[in-house]
Amino acid sequence: MPDGVSAARAPVPPVIKGFIETSFLDWRGLISAVLFLPGCNFACPYCHNFTLVSDPDSLMSLPLDSVLDRLRPFVGWIDGVVVSGGEPTLHPGLEELLGLIHQEGFQVKLDTNGYRPEVVKRVVEAGLVDMVAMDVKAPLEPLAYRRSCGKAIEVDQVTQSLAYLKSCGVAHEFRSTICPAWHGPAELERMAEAVEGCAAWTLQAMNPATAWNTEAVEGVTMFTPEELDELQRTVADPVCRN
């Protein structure tokens, strides 16, 4: 190497701010562990993990080596590891983290809001993820998305990720957190048109009681479990290919 030229350093894996050792809910049909990464490029008013966004320094940082040491004895019992947040695709060292988890013998699922389609595409094409779960927060329109994600964004970024996941062949799921005031029949119909042909689309109820921005969701009611089940059966499931 010429004098004065140093080798480029690979990005280090991102800091981990939360760890669930065993979950039966975060990866449908599989037993998983869950890692939570800090920071997000959205400010969803109903976010329930908002400390990861608003004050991540208040949360203990967990050394990756310690987390992997804890997981190794469970290879073969825990099926996979979910990398969630926050928004994982913000971190330059995400690919290193996903690769290290794969090396331990676990499947990997990525949770994302889809706003960085170039990262989603890169980790899929590198074989670093086995499953991607992406949020679809509203109809793919600027005003509707602004209300749900808490800021003005380029909706085309989300649209690109959605289209890529539907066509690339990787296992995927779209998820929508909904409430009657923001997601009426017309909004849900437009969302269904956007995700049509996907592998899975899961509807979940917004819970104002655990929301980050309580003023923004003041007066917002929840769908009842019965209403949510009916919407899943009549709106979401029919547009999925499986």
XYZ file of C-alpha atoms in Angstrom:
242
model
C 0.000 0.000 0.000
C 1.479 3.432 -0.907
C 2.714 5.655 1.900
C 0.036 7.924 3.273
C -2.809 5.732 2.051
C -4.783 3.828 4.651
C -7.160 0.961 4.059
C -10.825 1.875 4.203
C -12.424 0.596 7.346
C -15.547 -1.482 7.056
C -18.515 0.027 8.916
C -18.873 -1.372 12.404
C -22.161 -3.073 13.317
C -24.684 -0.630 14.787
C -25.245 -0.295 18.507
C -28.025 -2.458 19.922
C -30.463 -0.729 22.269
C -32.862 -3.556 23.009
C -32.947 -7.348 22.970
C -35.773 -9.848 23.345
C -34.385 -13.347 23.762
C -37.502 -15.237 22.725
C -40.537 -14.053 20.793
C -43.409 -16.043 19.328
C -44.981 -12.932 17.750
C -42.361 -11.114 15.683
C -41.874 -13.691 12.933
C -45.002 -15.563 11.977
C -44.576 -19.310 12.372
C -41.063 -19.077 13.819
C -39.461 -18.640 17.212
C -37.231 -15.592 17.084
C -35.034 -13.245 19.039
C -35.394 -9.511 18.405
C -32.718 -6.801 18.271
C -33.708 -3.132 18.407
C -31.583 -0.448 16.742
C -31.909 3.267 17.571
C -32.971 6.192 15.435
C -35.626 6.679 12.770
C -36.281 8.946 9.802
C -40.016 9.028 10.590
C -41.842 10.431 13.629
C -45.024 8.363 13.629
C -47.335 9.830 16.278
C -48.573 6.392 17.346
C -45.086 4.845 17.661
C -44.790 2.660 20.763
C -40.982 2.289 20.574
C -40.470 6.046 20.541
C -37.665 6.123 23.126
C -35.478 4.489 20.472
C -36.108 7.604 18.380
C -36.527 10.457 20.842
C -33.939 9.539 23.479
C -31.854 6.496 22.510
C -28.991 7.574 24.791
C -31.237 6.890 27.775
C -31.282 3.207 26.826
C -28.487 0.819 27.712
C -26.233 -0.175 24.831
C -25.815 -3.926 24.497
C -22.495 -5.271 23.166
C -23.027 -7.377 20.053
C -20.597 -10.016 21.305
C -22.666 -10.450 24.461
C -25.888 -10.752 22.476
C -24.385 -13.357 20.146
C -22.930 -15.261 23.112
C -26.410 -15.372 24.588
C -27.948 -16.609 21.332
C -25.423 -19.297 20.358
C -26.724 -22.007 22.715
C -30.154 -21.643 21.110
C -29.172 -22.332 17.498
C -31.661 -24.946 16.337
C -34.274 -23.888 18.870
C -34.564 -20.220 17.977
C -35.250 -20.148 14.248
C -34.242 -16.605 13.464
C -33.316 -13.119 14.593
C -35.439 -10.065 13.825
C -33.556 -6.796 13.360
C -35.984 -4.010 14.202
C -35.972 -0.458 15.493
C -36.201 2.401 15.131
C -35.255 2.116 11.492
C -32.415 -0.350 10.843
C -31.648 0.835 7.299
C -30.255 4.126 8.632
C -27.155 2.387 10.009
C -24.035 2.074 7.803
C -23.050 -1.117 9.626
C -26.368 -2.899 9.077
C -24.944 -5.294 6.498
C -22.130 -6.296 8.835
C -24.658 -7.001 11.585
C -26.891 -9.095 9.330
C -23.890 -11.058 8.080
C -22.662 -11.816 11.592
C -26.094 -13.084 12.615
C -26.242 -15.319 9.548
C -22.786 -16.695 10.346
C -24.140 -17.897 13.691
C -26.664 -20.089 11.872
C -29.806 -18.003 12.274
C -32.269 -16.846 9.673
C -32.636 -13.058 9.576
C -35.720 -10.890 9.282
C -35.511 -7.134 8.681
C -38.205 -4.720 9.859
C -38.258 -1.472 7.875
C -40.379 1.513 6.923
C -39.131 1.155 3.352
C -37.801 4.688 3.033
C -34.347 3.596 1.880
C -35.102 1.316 -1.083
C -31.436 1.153 -2.087
C -30.560 -0.437 1.278
C -33.495 -2.848 1.135
C -32.411 -3.952 -2.334
C -28.758 -4.272 -1.330
C -29.333 -6.523 1.686
C -31.805 -8.696 -0.221
C -29.521 -9.159 -3.225
C -26.551 -9.874 -0.960
C -28.512 -12.730 0.623
C -28.319 -11.109 4.056
C -32.023 -11.386 4.874
C -34.498 -14.243 4.649
C -37.582 -12.139 5.325
C -38.488 -8.446 5.116
C -41.424 -6.885 6.947
C -42.259 -3.401 5.680
C -44.719 -0.884 7.046
C -47.320 0.574 4.713
C -48.686 3.359 6.854
C -51.303 4.944 4.606
C -52.291 5.332 0.967
C -49.152 6.161 -0.998
C -49.974 9.855 -1.202
C -48.037 12.765 0.369
C -50.732 14.145 2.680
C -51.963 10.778 3.907
C -48.441 9.561 4.574
C -47.466 12.794 6.305
C -50.215 12.335 8.871
C -49.254 8.751 9.585
C -45.470 9.142 9.636
C -45.342 12.539 11.308
C -43.428 14.451 8.642
C -43.357 15.267 4.951
C -41.545 12.589 2.969
C -40.902 11.528 -0.609
C -43.565 8.838 -0.909
C -41.899 7.489 -4.032
C -39.145 6.090 -1.805
C -41.706 3.899 -0.047
C -43.344 2.988 -3.352
C -40.005 1.787 -4.726
C -39.417 -0.530 -1.767
C -42.953 -1.881 -1.952
C -42.687 -2.652 -5.657
C -39.267 -4.237 -5.244
C -40.356 -6.553 -2.443
C -43.384 -7.721 -4.418
C -41.209 -8.670 -7.378
C -37.817 -9.775 -6.037
C -38.782 -13.182 -4.672
C -37.721 -12.699 -1.050
C -40.214 -13.664 1.650
C -41.995 -10.504 2.741
C -44.915 -9.058 4.638
C -46.497 -5.623 4.581
C -47.922 -4.290 7.837
C -50.327 -1.428 8.463
C -51.209 0.116 11.813
C -54.681 1.537 11.344
C -57.468 3.436 13.084
C -60.990 4.345 11.919
C -60.340 8.104 11.715
C -57.328 7.795 9.419
C -58.062 4.574 7.573
C -61.638 4.547 6.364
C -62.958 2.368 3.528
C -61.579 4.649 0.797
C -58.093 4.775 2.326
C -57.988 1.033 2.889
C -59.103 0.428 -0.690
C -56.225 2.530 -2.037
C -53.766 0.765 0.256
C -55.078 -2.598 -0.932
C -54.511 -1.561 -4.544
C -50.910 -0.636 -3.707
C -50.013 -3.917 -2.003
C -52.020 -6.222 -4.285
C -50.019 -9.278 -5.264
C -47.903 -9.294 -2.103
C -47.166 -12.383 -0.042
C -48.910 -11.080 3.089
C -50.519 -7.897 4.392
C -51.247 -7.682 8.098
C -53.508 -5.088 9.695
C -52.937 -4.105 13.302
C -54.800 -1.667 15.526
C -53.337 1.691 16.475
C -53.287 2.075 20.265
C -53.524 5.724 21.390
C -52.675 4.699 24.963
C -49.079 3.845 24.000
C -48.589 6.612 21.415
C -45.564 8.898 21.216
C -47.519 12.032 20.278
C -50.656 11.843 22.373
C -51.926 15.202 21.079
C -51.818 14.011 17.477
C -53.922 10.962 18.299
C -56.222 12.658 20.797
C -59.754 11.442 20.271
C -58.640 8.639 17.957
C -60.482 5.412 18.682
C -59.278 1.874 18.085
C -60.752 -0.766 15.859
C -62.224 -3.512 18.003
C -60.674 -6.975 17.632
C -63.796 -8.071 15.785
C -63.606 -5.132 13.367
C -59.915 -5.733 12.758
C -60.505 -9.420 12.062
C -63.238 -8.525 9.579
C -60.982 -6.044 7.771
C -58.189 -8.582 7.638
C -60.537 -11.151 6.122
C -62.339 -8.887 3.657
C -59.760 -6.229 2.726
C -56.241 -7.518 3.357
C -56.254 -11.250 2.730
C -57.979 -11.142 -0.692
C -55.194 -9.039 -2.258
C -52.414 -11.391 -1.140
C -51.213 -14.057 -3.532
C -50.916 -16.812 -0.918
